[in-house]
Amino acid sequence: MIVDTHCHLNDERLAPEADAIAEGLFDRGIESAICVGYDMPSSEAAVRLAEKHENIYAAIGIHPHDAVTADYDSYERLATLSSSSKVVAIGEIGLDYHYDLSPRAIQKGAFREQIELADVLGLPIALHIREAYEDARQILFENRGYLNNGVLLHCYSGSAEFVKIFGELDAYFAFGGAITFNNARHNIEALKAVPHDRLLLETDCPYMTPVPFRGKTNRPEYITYVAQKAAEVLGLAATDIGDITSRNAKRLFTRMK
Ligand code: NI
């Protein structure tokens, strides 16, 4: 059985069928999925869905794209939402210099503040880092004292070298559809560098659709294609990669059953 550690059933493309998707996960070999928020409305939607379905968990936070919307009120609201036992992480938070939808200084501020918030709340952080690995490294190491509950680099797109660097923080690394792409050499090298006990799988659906469905809307059940590819790269059986990564998910997300 596989855990999809990062999906957006709260996205408008999947939300209309989110209940049906949740109910069908088990039959497709997926024991649970974490629905991830990226702003306040999507974080609230993730918690509502998680409260409704035993096999859905929630991560709540403000994405770097939306960092301009982060303020004291939103952090208060995140703290209140985190009292649900189904909230397993603060995320996705981080830095995105590819789109720069919020100014970088504001992204960094919201990132630092939510790292501290996660520590106060006793939750791990789920990070979205894109084209900003050096600044992310600096912020994480400066705030090392707040990283007491675990760090996950979602949709890991950094180098094998950065796997070693973040490994000093005992970080986990999640891989998704990108490892199935034809030009995945860089991601495959990184995947090979991750210790097996720090590896997670995800879809990031409706984004990052794996081969052979590229161009279509991604869905949680396509995680089997990610698992197959990861197993092939690492020389493991497909069932073993499911077991290993599910065990890792439960170790990192301590509220997950
Ligand atoms: Ni995401």
mmCIF file of C-alpha atoms and ligand atoms in Angstrom:
data_model
loop_
_atom_site.group_PDB
_atom_site.id
_atom_site.type_symbol
_atom_site.label_atom_id
_atom_site.label_comp_id
_atom_site.label_asym_id
_atom_site.label_seq_id
_atom_site.Cartn_x
_atom_site.Cartn_y
_atom_site.Cartn_z
ATOM 1 C CA MET A 1 0.000 0.000 0.000
ATOM 2 C CA ILE A 2 1.157 3.497 -0.870
ATOM 3 C CA VAL A 3 0.737 6.882 0.863
ATOM 4 C CA ASP A 4 0.312 9.863 -1.473
ATOM 5 C CA THR A 5 2.097 12.453 0.669
ATOM 6 C CA HIS A 6 1.109 15.480 -1.420
ATOM 7 C CA CYS A 7 -2.082 15.982 -3.414
ATOM 8 C CA HIS A 8 -4.522 18.815 -4.017
ATOM 9 C CA LEU A 9 -8.017 17.342 -3.881
ATOM 10 C CA ASN A 10 -8.881 20.909 -2.842
ATOM 11 C CA ASP A 11 -7.930 22.194 -6.319
ATOM 12 C CA GLU A 12 -10.927 23.247 -8.418
ATOM 13 C CA ARG A 13 -10.110 20.540 -10.998
ATOM 14 C CA LEU A 14 -10.420 17.709 -8.439
ATOM 15 C CA ALA A 15 -12.659 19.173 -5.716
ATOM 16 C CA PRO A 16 -15.976 18.247 -7.415
ATOM 17 C CA GLU A 17 -15.030 14.540 -7.226
ATOM 18 C CA ALA A 18 -12.861 14.638 -4.097
ATOM 19 C CA ASP A 19 -15.273 12.500 -2.046
ATOM 20 C CA ALA A 20 -15.432 9.811 -4.732
ATOM 21 C CA ILE A 21 -11.638 9.858 -5.112
ATOM 22 C CA ALA A 22 -11.165 9.457 -1.341
ATOM 23 C CA GLU A 23 -13.595 6.535 -1.224
ATOM 24 C CA GLY A 24 -11.857 4.771 -4.129
ATOM 25 C CA LEU A 25 -8.253 5.096 -2.892
ATOM 26 C CA PHE A 26 -8.014 1.822 -0.972
ATOM 27 C CA ASP A 27 -9.121 -0.285 -3.955
ATOM 28 C CA ARG A 28 -6.338 1.339 -5.968
ATOM 29 C CA GLY A 29 -3.613 0.382 -3.487
ATOM 30 C CA ILE A 30 -3.408 3.769 -1.749
ATOM 31 C CA GLU A 31 -3.844 3.600 2.004
ATOM 32 C CA SER A 32 -4.027 7.344 2.571
ATOM 33 C CA ALA A 33 -3.344 10.741 1.008
ATOM 34 C CA ILE A 34 -2.351 14.126 2.393
ATOM 35 C CA CYS A 35 -4.402 16.970 0.930
ATOM 36 C CA VAL A 36 -2.183 20.057 0.963
ATOM 37 C CA GLY A 37 -3.286 23.684 1.331
ATOM 38 C CA TYR A 38 -1.510 26.625 -0.287
ATOM 39 C CA ASP A 39 -3.526 29.576 1.061
ATOM 40 C CA MET A 40 -6.223 29.984 3.724
ATOM 41 C CA PRO A 41 -9.278 28.835 1.705
ATOM 42 C CA SER A 42 -7.461 25.742 0.369
ATOM 43 C CA SER A 43 -6.081 24.942 3.849
ATOM 44 C CA GLU A 44 -9.594 25.121 5.290
ATOM 45 C CA ALA A 45 -10.903 22.921 2.451
ATOM 46 C CA ALA A 46 -8.129 20.373 3.118
ATOM 47 C CA VAL A 47 -9.110 20.130 6.794
ATOM 48 C CA ARG A 48 -12.820 19.757 5.926
ATOM 49 C CA LEU A 49 -12.011 16.884 3.549
ATOM 50 C CA ALA A 50 -9.709 15.222 6.097
ATOM 51 C CA GLU A 51 -12.368 15.475 8.806
ATOM 52 C CA LYS A 52 -14.800 13.724 6.480
ATOM 53 C CA HIS A 53 -12.620 10.819 5.291
ATOM 54 C CA GLU A 54 -10.564 8.557 7.515
ATOM 55 C CA ASN A 55 -7.904 8.008 4.817
ATOM 56 C CA ILE A 56 -7.356 11.702 4.053
ATOM 57 C CA TYR A 57 -5.012 13.898 6.097
ATOM 58 C CA ALA A 58 -4.349 17.632 5.744
ATOM 59 C CA ALA A 59 -1.317 19.907 5.523
ATOM 60 C CA ILE A 60 -2.038 23.594 6.042
ATOM 61 C CA GLY A 61 0.003 26.653 5.183
ATOM 62 C CA ILE A 62 0.647 29.554 2.860
ATOM 63 C CA HIS A 63 2.563 28.834 -0.350
ATOM 64 C CA PRO A 64 5.358 31.195 -1.447
ATOM 65 C CA HIS A 65 3.126 32.289 -4.370
ATOM 66 C CA ASP A 66 0.611 33.569 -1.807
ATOM 67 C CA ALA A 67 3.122 34.898 0.724
ATOM 68 C CA VAL A 68 1.728 38.437 0.286
ATOM 69 C CA THR A 69 -1.515 37.213 1.916
ATOM 70 C CA ALA A 70 0.232 35.881 5.057
ATOM 71 C CA ASP A 71 -0.417 37.949 8.176
ATOM 72 C CA TYR A 72 -0.992 37.571 11.900
ATOM 73 C CA ASP A 73 -4.669 36.655 11.381
ATOM 74 C CA SER A 74 -3.826 33.850 8.954
ATOM 75 C CA TYR A 75 -1.231 32.395 11.364
ATOM 76 C CA GLU A 76 -3.833 32.500 14.162
ATOM 77 C CA ARG A 77 -6.269 30.678 11.894
ATOM 78 C CA LEU A 78 -3.638 28.059 10.962
ATOM 79 C CA ALA A 79 -2.980 27.484 14.668
ATOM 80 C CA THR A 80 -6.705 26.978 15.302
ATOM 81 C CA LEU A 81 -7.050 24.598 12.322
ATOM 82 C CA SER A 82 -4.071 22.562 13.552
ATOM 83 C CA SER A 83 -6.070 21.438 16.575
ATOM 84 C CA SER A 84 -7.701 18.893 14.245
ATOM 85 C CA SER A 85 -5.922 15.563 14.753
ATOM 86 C CA LYS A 86 -6.049 15.120 10.944
ATOM 87 C CA VAL A 87 -3.625 18.017 10.359
ATOM 88 C CA VAL A 88 -0.235 16.331 9.967
ATOM 89 C CA ALA A 89 2.038 19.173 8.754
ATOM 90 C CA ILE A 90 2.478 22.869 8.062
ATOM 91 C CA GLY A 91 2.812 23.253 4.289
ATOM 92 C CA GLU A 92 3.239 23.880 1.610
ATOM 93 C CA ILE A 93 5.577 26.684 2.554
ATOM 94 C CA GLY A 94 8.909 27.764 1.111
ATOM 95 C CA LEU A 95 10.407 29.772 -1.758
ATOM 96 C CA ASP A 96 9.569 29.896 -5.461
ATOM 97 C CA TYR A 97 11.924 32.028 -7.565
ATOM 98 C CA HIS A 98 10.667 30.530 -10.833
ATOM 99 C CA TYR A 99 7.405 32.482 -10.835
ATOM 100 C CA ASP A 100 8.241 35.124 -8.167
ATOM 101 C CA LEU A 101 4.506 35.696 -7.642
ATOM 102 C CA SER A 102 5.264 37.279 -4.263
ATOM 103 C CA PRO A 103 8.384 39.464 -3.817
ATOM 104 C CA ARG A 104 11.338 37.402 -2.554
ATOM 105 C CA ALA A 105 11.718 39.345 0.702
ATOM 106 C CA ILE A 106 8.063 38.654 1.512
ATOM 107 C CA GLN A 107 8.430 34.976 0.569
ATOM 108 C CA LYS A 108 11.380 34.686 2.964
ATOM 109 C CA GLY A 109 9.459 36.380 5.781
ATOM 110 C CA ALA A 110 6.407 34.113 5.435
ATOM 111 C CA PHE A 111 8.706 31.083 5.196
ATOM 112 C CA ARG A 112 10.569 31.969 8.422
ATOM 113 C CA GLU A 113 7.352 32.792 10.287
ATOM 114 C CA GLN A 114 5.711 29.498 9.333
ATOM 115 C CA ILE A 115 8.831 27.516 10.298
ATOM 116 C CA GLU A 116 8.473 29.041 13.771
ATOM 117 C CA LEU A 117 4.720 28.432 13.815
ATOM 118 C CA ALA A 118 5.207 24.745 12.962
ATOM 119 C CA ASP A 119 7.621 24.403 15.872
ATOM 120 C CA VAL A 120 5.160 26.038 18.281
ATOM 121 C CA LEU A 121 2.440 23.664 17.025
ATOM 122 C CA GLY A 122 4.712 20.596 17.149
ATOM 123 C CA LEU A 123 4.259 19.762 13.457
ATOM 124 C CA PRO A 124 6.694 18.893 10.630
ATOM 125 C CA ILE A 125 7.056 21.267 7.657
ATOM 126 C CA ALA A 126 6.340 20.371 4.004
ATOM 127 C CA LEU A 127 8.421 22.554 1.705
ATOM 128 C CA HIS A 128 7.933 23.809 -1.843
ATOM 129 C CA ILE A 129 11.337 25.018 -3.069
ATOM 130 C CA ARG A 130 11.771 25.962 -6.702
ATOM 131 C CA GLU A 131 14.942 27.523 -8.125
ATOM 132 C CA ALA A 132 15.736 28.762 -4.616
ATOM 133 C CA TYR A 133 17.736 25.945 -3.022
ATOM 134 C CA GLU A 134 20.615 28.118 -1.823
ATOM 135 C CA ASP A 135 18.346 30.636 -0.031
ATOM 136 C CA ALA A 136 16.247 27.773 1.358
ATOM 137 C CA ARG A 137 19.413 26.153 2.700
ATOM 138 C CA GLN A 138 20.416 29.380 4.406
ATOM 139 C CA ILE A 139 17.000 29.939 6.024
ATOM 140 C CA LEU A 140 16.682 26.323 7.170
ATOM 141 C CA PHE A 141 20.162 26.211 8.735
ATOM 142 C CA GLU A 142 19.659 29.625 10.406
ATOM 143 C CA ASN A 143 16.382 28.341 11.868
ATOM 144 C CA ARG A 144 17.682 24.898 12.723
ATOM 145 C CA GLY A 145 16.534 25.327 16.319
ATOM 146 C CA TYR A 146 12.910 25.346 15.133
ATOM 147 C CA LEU A 147 13.193 22.146 13.079
ATOM 148 C CA ASN A 148 12.341 19.740 15.870
ATOM 149 C CA ASN A 149 9.436 17.952 14.171
ATOM 150 C CA GLY A 150 10.818 17.029 10.771
ATOM 151 C CA VAL A 151 11.375 18.553 7.342
ATOM 152 C CA LEU A 152 10.047 17.318 4.002
ATOM 153 C CA LEU A 153 11.156 18.628 0.621
ATOM 154 C CA HIS A 154 8.096 18.087 -1.551
ATOM 155 C CA CYS A 155 8.488 17.548 -5.321
ATOM 156 C CA TYR A 156 12.243 17.471 -4.793
ATOM 157 C CA SER A 157 13.972 19.143 -7.736
ATOM 158 C CA GLY A 158 17.334 19.910 -6.153
ATOM 159 C CA SER A 159 20.643 18.219 -6.892
ATOM 160 C CA ALA A 160 22.124 15.059 -5.385
ATOM 161 C CA GLU A 161 24.582 17.405 -3.644
ATOM 162 C CA PHE A 162 21.710 19.218 -1.887
ATOM 163 C CA VAL A 163 20.334 15.833 -0.770
ATOM 164 C CA LYS A 164 23.499 15.522 1.329
ATOM 165 C CA ILE A 165 23.212 19.090 2.641
ATOM 166 C CA PHE A 166 19.548 18.756 3.692
ATOM 167 C CA GLY A 167 20.394 15.292 4.988
ATOM 168 C CA GLU A 168 22.253 17.109 7.810
ATOM 169 C CA LEU A 169 18.799 18.346 8.887
ATOM 170 C CA ASP A 170 17.515 14.761 8.733
ATOM 171 C CA ALA A 171 15.160 15.833 5.912
ATOM 172 C CA TYR A 172 12.785 13.630 3.936
ATOM 173 C CA PHE A 173 12.492 13.891 0.129
ATOM 174 C CA ALA A 174 9.304 13.287 -1.869
ATOM 175 C CA PHE A 175 9.356 12.364 -5.561
ATOM 176 C CA GLY A 176 6.477 12.462 -8.020
ATOM 177 C CA GLY A 177 5.685 12.358 -11.733
ATOM 178 C CA ALA A 178 8.855 14.219 -12.726
ATOM 179 C CA ILE A 179 10.941 11.033 -12.309
ATOM 180 C CA THR A 180 8.952 9.418 -15.145
ATOM 181 C CA PHE A 181 9.704 12.203 -17.648
ATOM 182 C CA ASN A 182 12.124 11.633 -20.522
ATOM 183 C CA ASN A 183 14.451 14.417 -19.330
ATOM 184 C CA ALA A 184 14.500 13.185 -15.712
ATOM 185 C CA ARG A 185 18.251 12.507 -15.449
ATOM 186 C CA HIS A 186 18.782 15.232 -12.795
ATOM 187 C CA ASN A 187 15.824 13.995 -10.688
ATOM 188 C CA ILE A 188 16.905 10.374 -11.022
ATOM 189 C CA GLU A 189 20.413 11.227 -9.763
ATOM 190 C CA ALA A 190 18.835 12.963 -6.751
ATOM 191 C CA LEU A 191 16.493 10.017 -6.125
ATOM 192 C CA LYS A 192 19.446 7.618 -6.063
ATOM 193 C CA ALA A 193 21.190 9.830 -3.476
ATOM 194 C CA VAL A 194 18.316 9.711 -0.947
ATOM 195 C CA PRO A 195 18.645 7.155 1.866
ATOM 196 C CA HIS A 196 15.777 4.649 1.583
ATOM 197 C CA ASP A 197 14.484 5.582 5.024
ATOM 198 C CA ARG A 198 14.086 9.228 3.983
ATOM 199 C CA LEU A 199 12.184 8.627 0.748
ATOM 200 C CA LEU A 200 8.506 9.495 0.112
ATOM 201 C CA LEU A 201 6.175 9.304 -2.889
ATOM 202 C CA GLU A 202 3.582 11.852 -4.014
ATOM 203 C CA THR A 203 1.465 12.867 -6.982
ATOM 204 C CA ASP A 204 1.092 16.660 -6.454
ATOM 205 C CA CYS A 205 -2.113 16.118 -8.453
ATOM 206 C CA PRO A 206 -3.653 17.776 -10.435
ATOM 207 C CA TYR A 207 -0.102 18.854 -11.417
ATOM 208 C CA MET A 208 2.985 16.800 -12.391
ATOM 209 C CA THR A 209 1.106 14.066 -14.287
ATOM 210 C CA PRO A 210 3.387 11.056 -14.829
ATOM 211 C CA VAL A 211 4.088 9.287 -18.113
ATOM 212 C CA PRO A 212 1.957 7.832 -19.796
ATOM 213 C CA PHE A 213 -0.724 10.394 -18.872
ATOM 214 C CA ARG A 214 1.251 13.617 -19.418
ATOM 215 C CA GLY A 215 -1.008 16.411 -20.639
ATOM 216 C CA LYS A 216 -3.983 15.090 -18.658
ATOM 217 C CA THR A 217 -5.105 16.065 -15.150
ATOM 218 C CA ASN A 218 -3.068 14.130 -12.589
ATOM 219 C CA ARG A 219 -4.957 11.938 -10.083
ATOM 220 C CA PRO A 220 -3.916 10.096 -6.880
ATOM 221 C CA GLU A 221 -4.198 6.653 -8.525
ATOM 222 C CA TYR A 222 -1.412 7.559 -10.948
ATOM 223 C CA ILE A 223 1.007 7.288 -8.023
ATOM 224 C CA THR A 224 1.467 3.638 -9.004
ATOM 225 C CA TYR A 225 3.409 4.862 -12.075
ATOM 226 C CA VAL A 226 5.677 6.929 -9.817
ATOM 227 C CA ALA A 227 6.169 3.948 -7.484
ATOM 228 C CA GLN A 228 7.009 1.656 -10.423
ATOM 229 C CA LYS A 229 9.587 4.077 -11.761
ATOM 230 C CA ALA A 230 11.173 4.653 -8.341
ATOM 231 C CA ALA A 231 11.316 0.874 -7.752
ATOM 232 C CA GLU A 232 12.994 0.365 -11.134
ATOM 233 C CA VAL A 233 15.607 3.080 -10.472
ATOM 234 C CA LEU A 234 16.392 1.762 -6.991
ATOM 235 C CA GLY A 235 16.287 -1.926 -7.923
ATOM 236 C CA LEU A 236 13.413 -2.692 -5.535
ATOM 237 C CA ALA A 237 10.136 -4.596 -5.955
ATOM 238 C CA ALA A 238 7.106 -2.308 -6.476
ATOM 239 C CA THR A 239 5.489 -3.672 -3.290
ATOM 240 C CA ASP A 240 8.660 -2.966 -1.299
ATOM 241 C CA ILE A 241 8.814 0.680 -2.360
ATOM 242 C CA GLY A 242 5.199 1.074 -1.209
ATOM 243 C CA ASP A 243 5.947 -0.479 2.174
ATOM 244 C CA ILE A 244 9.200 1.445 2.702
ATOM 245 C CA THR A 245 7.733 4.848 1.794
ATOM 246 C CA SER A 246 4.522 4.276 3.805
ATOM 247 C CA ARG A 247 6.616 3.439 6.860
ATOM 248 C CA ASN A 248 8.644 6.612 6.280
ATOM 249 C CA ALA A 249 5.456 8.714 5.971
ATOM 250 C CA LYS A 250 4.166 7.436 9.307
ATOM 251 C CA ARG A 251 7.506 8.118 10.996
ATOM 252 C CA LEU A 252 7.587 11.722 9.743
ATOM 253 C CA PHE A 253 3.866 12.499 10.084
ATOM 254 C CA THR A 254 3.381 11.279 13.629
ATOM 255 C CA ARG A 255 -0.367 12.009 13.604
ATOM 256 C CA MET A 256 -0.870 9.590 10.683
ATOM 257 C CA LYS A 257 -2.287 6.158 11.496
HETATM 258 NI NI NI B 1 1.601 21.148 -4.215
#
